[in-house]
Tab-separated table of C-alpha atoms in Angstrom:
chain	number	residue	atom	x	y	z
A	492	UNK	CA	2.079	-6.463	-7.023
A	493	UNK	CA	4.697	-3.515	-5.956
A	494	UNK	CA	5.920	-4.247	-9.685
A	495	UNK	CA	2.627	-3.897	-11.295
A	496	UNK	CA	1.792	-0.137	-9.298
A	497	UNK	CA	4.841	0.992	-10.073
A	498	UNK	CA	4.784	-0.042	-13.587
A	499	UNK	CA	0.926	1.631	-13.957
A	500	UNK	CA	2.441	4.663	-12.318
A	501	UNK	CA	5.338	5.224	-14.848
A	502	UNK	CA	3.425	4.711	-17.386
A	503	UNK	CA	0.794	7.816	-16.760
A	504	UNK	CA	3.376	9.737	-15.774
A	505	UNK	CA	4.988	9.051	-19.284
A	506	UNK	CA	1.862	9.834	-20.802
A	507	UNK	CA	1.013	12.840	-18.751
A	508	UNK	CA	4.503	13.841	-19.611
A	509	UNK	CA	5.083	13.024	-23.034
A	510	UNK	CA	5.649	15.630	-25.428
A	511	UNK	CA	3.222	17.302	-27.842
A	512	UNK	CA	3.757	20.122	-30.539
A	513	UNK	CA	3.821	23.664	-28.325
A	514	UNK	CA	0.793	25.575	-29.379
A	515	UNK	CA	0.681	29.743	-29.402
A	516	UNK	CA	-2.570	30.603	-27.804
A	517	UNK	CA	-4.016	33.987	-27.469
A	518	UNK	CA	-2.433	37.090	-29.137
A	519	UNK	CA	1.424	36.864	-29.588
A	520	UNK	CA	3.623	39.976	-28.089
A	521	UNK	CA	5.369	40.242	-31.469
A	522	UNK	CA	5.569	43.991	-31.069
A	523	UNK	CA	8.761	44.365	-29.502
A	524	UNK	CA	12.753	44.709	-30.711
A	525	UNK	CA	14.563	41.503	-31.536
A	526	UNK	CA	17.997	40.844	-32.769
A	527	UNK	CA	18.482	37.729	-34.476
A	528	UNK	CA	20.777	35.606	-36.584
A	529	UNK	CA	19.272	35.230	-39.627
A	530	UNK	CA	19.777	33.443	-43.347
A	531	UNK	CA	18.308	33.853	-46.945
A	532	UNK	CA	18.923	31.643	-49.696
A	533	UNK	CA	18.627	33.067	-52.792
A	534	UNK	CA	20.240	32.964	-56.284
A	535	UNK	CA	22.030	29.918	-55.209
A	536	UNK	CA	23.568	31.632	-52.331
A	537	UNK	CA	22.754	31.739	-49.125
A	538	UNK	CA	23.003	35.498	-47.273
A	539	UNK	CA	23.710	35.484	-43.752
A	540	UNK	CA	23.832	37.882	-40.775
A	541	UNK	CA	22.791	40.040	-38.232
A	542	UNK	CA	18.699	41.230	-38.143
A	543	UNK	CA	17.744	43.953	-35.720
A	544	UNK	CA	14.045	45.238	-35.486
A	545	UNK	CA	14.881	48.461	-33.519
A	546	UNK	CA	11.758	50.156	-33.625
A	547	UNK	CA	8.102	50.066	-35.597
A	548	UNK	CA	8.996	49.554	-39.306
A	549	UNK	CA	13.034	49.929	-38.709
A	550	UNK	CA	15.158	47.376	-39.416
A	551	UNK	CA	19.156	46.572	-40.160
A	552	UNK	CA	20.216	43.801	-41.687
A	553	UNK	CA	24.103	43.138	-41.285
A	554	UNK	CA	25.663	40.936	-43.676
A	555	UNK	CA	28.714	38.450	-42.633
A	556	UNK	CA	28.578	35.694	-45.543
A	557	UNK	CA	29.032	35.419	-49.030
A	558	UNK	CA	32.461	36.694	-48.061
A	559	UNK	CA	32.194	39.355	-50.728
A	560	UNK	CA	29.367	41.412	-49.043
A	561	UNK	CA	30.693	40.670	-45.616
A	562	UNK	CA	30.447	43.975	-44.070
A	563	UNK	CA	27.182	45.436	-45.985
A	564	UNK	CA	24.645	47.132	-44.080
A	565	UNK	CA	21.398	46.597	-45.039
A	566	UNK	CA	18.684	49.397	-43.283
A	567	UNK	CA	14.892	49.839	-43.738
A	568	UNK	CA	13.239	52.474	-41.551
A	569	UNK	CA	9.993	54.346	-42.277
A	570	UNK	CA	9.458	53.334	-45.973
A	571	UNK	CA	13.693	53.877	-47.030
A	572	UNK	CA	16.168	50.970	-47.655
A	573	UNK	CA	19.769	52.406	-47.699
A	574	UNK	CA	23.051	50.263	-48.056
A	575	UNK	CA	25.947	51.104	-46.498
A	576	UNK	CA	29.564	49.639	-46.751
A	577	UNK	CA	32.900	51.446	-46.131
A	578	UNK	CA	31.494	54.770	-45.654
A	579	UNK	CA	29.592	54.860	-48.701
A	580	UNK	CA	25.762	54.619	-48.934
A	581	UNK	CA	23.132	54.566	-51.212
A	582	UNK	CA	19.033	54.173	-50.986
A	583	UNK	CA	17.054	51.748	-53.108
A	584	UNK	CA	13.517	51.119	-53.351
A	585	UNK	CA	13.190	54.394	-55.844
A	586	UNK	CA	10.566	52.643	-58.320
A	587	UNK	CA	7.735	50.437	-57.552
A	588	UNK	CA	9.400	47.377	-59.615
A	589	UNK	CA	12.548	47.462	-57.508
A	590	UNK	CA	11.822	46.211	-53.617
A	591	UNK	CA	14.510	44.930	-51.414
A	592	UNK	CA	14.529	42.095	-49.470
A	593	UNK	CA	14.670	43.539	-46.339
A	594	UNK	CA	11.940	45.850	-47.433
A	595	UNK	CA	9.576	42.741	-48.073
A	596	UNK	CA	10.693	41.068	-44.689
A	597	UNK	CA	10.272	43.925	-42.933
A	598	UNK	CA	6.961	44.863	-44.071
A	599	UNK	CA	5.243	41.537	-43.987
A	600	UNK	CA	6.431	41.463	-40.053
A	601	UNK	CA	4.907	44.750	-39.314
A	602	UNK	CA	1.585	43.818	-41.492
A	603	UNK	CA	1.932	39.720	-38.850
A	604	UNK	CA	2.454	42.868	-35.957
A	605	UNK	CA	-0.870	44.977	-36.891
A	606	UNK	CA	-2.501	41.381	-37.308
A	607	UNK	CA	-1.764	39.520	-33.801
A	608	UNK	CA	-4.675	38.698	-33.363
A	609	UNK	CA	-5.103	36.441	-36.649
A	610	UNK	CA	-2.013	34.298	-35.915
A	611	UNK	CA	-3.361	30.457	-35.909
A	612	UNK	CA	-0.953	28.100	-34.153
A	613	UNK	CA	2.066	30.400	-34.233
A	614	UNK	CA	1.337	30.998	-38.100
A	615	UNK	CA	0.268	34.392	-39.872
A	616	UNK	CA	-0.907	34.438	-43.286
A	617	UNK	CA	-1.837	37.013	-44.930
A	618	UNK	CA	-1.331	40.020	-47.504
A	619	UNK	CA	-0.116	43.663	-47.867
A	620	UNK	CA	1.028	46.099	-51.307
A	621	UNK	CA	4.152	43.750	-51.658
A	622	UNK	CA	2.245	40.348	-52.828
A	623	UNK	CA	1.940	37.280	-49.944
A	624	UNK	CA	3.426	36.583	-46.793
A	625	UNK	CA	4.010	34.031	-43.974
A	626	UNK	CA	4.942	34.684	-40.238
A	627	UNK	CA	5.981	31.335	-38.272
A	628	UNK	CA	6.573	31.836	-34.740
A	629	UNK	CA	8.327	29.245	-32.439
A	630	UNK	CA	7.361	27.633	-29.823
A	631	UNK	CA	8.265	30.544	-26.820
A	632	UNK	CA	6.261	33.126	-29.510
A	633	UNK	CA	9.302	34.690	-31.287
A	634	UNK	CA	9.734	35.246	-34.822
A	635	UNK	CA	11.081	31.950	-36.517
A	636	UNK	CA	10.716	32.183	-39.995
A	637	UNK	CA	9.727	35.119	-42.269
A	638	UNK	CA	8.126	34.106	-46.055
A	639	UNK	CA	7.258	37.087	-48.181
A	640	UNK	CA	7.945	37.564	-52.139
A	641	UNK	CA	9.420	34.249	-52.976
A	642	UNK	CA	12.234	34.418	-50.166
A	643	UNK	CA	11.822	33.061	-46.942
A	644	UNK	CA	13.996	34.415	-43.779
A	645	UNK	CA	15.451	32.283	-41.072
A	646	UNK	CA	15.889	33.552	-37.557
A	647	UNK	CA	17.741	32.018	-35.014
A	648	UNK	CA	19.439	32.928	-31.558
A	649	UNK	CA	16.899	35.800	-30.985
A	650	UNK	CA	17.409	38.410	-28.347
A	651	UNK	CA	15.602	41.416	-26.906
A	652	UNK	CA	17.758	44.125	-28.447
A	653	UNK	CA	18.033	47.568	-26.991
A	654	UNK	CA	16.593	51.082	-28.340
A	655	UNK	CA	19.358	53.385	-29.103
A	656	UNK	CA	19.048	55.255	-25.851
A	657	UNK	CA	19.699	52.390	-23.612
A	658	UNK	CA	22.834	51.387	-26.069
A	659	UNK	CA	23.692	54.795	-25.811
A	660	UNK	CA	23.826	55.261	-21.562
A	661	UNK	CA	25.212	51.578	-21.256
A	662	UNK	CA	28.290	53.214	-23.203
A	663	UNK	CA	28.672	56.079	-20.822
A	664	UNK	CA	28.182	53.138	-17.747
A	665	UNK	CA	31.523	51.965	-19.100
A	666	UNK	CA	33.401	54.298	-19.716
């Protein structure tokens, strides 16, 4: 009988316990600065690296693989993309035909940001000037996956990252 109660028992615990797919309920705090690592495959190759949001519509992508762009700095802030590498730079985005990457990521998180409240299950659809986009959040509510313009971004290993102001007086702290 002992058996029997104690086999009942684990088994509603097991169900009560089992697991189920996490569902994002309510508006998503998506507003905030991240710093991620993140991948793009495209052409064939597959770009990897650093993604900071550091503010409303300012990003910097950092590149570490193909080997050959290792290095690269990729920024979008207020409407600009610039690339910088070994002291040079240079800013894209000059005609409406040419859009960077990081311009359509960028923009189709801060159009998922000004949305919230339309995410479904930790998924954003929706539209802005650039074409199409997807937002997939993760289970805890942080940015997972970023589709917009035929690419699709990969986040991983996100962190809160710091405004320049905090960066800047944790420096002094140390020295």
């Amino acid at each position: 009988m002992k058996r029997i109660i104690a086999g009942i028992l684990t088994a509603a615990v097991m169900t009560f316990s089992a697991c189920s797919s996490a569902s994002i309920t309510g508006k998503p705090d998506i507003d905030r600065t991240f710093s991620a690592k993140a991948s793009v495959a495209a052409g064939g190759e597959v770009i990897s690296g650093q993604l900071c949001r550091t503010g409303d519509n300012c990003w910097t992508f950092t590149l570490n693989e193909p080997y050959a762009l290792e290095g690269l700095t990729v920024s979008f802030c207020d409407g600009k993309t610039t690339f910088s590498m070994l002291g040079f730079e240079c800013e894209t985005d000059f005609s409406d035909s040419a859009v960077s990457a990081l311009k359509l990521f960028a923009e189709a998180y801060e159009s998922a940001v000004d949305n919230k409240d339309r995410f479904e299950n930790g998924v954003l659809e929706g539209s802005n000037e650039n074409g199409a986009f997807t937002v997939i959040l993760d289970d805890d509510g942080s940015p997972a996956v970023i589709n917009a313009g035929g690419f699709s971004l990969k986040l991983s290993e996100l962190s809160e990252a710091m405004d320049t102001e905090e960066q800047s007086d944790e420096l002094i702290l140390l020295e």
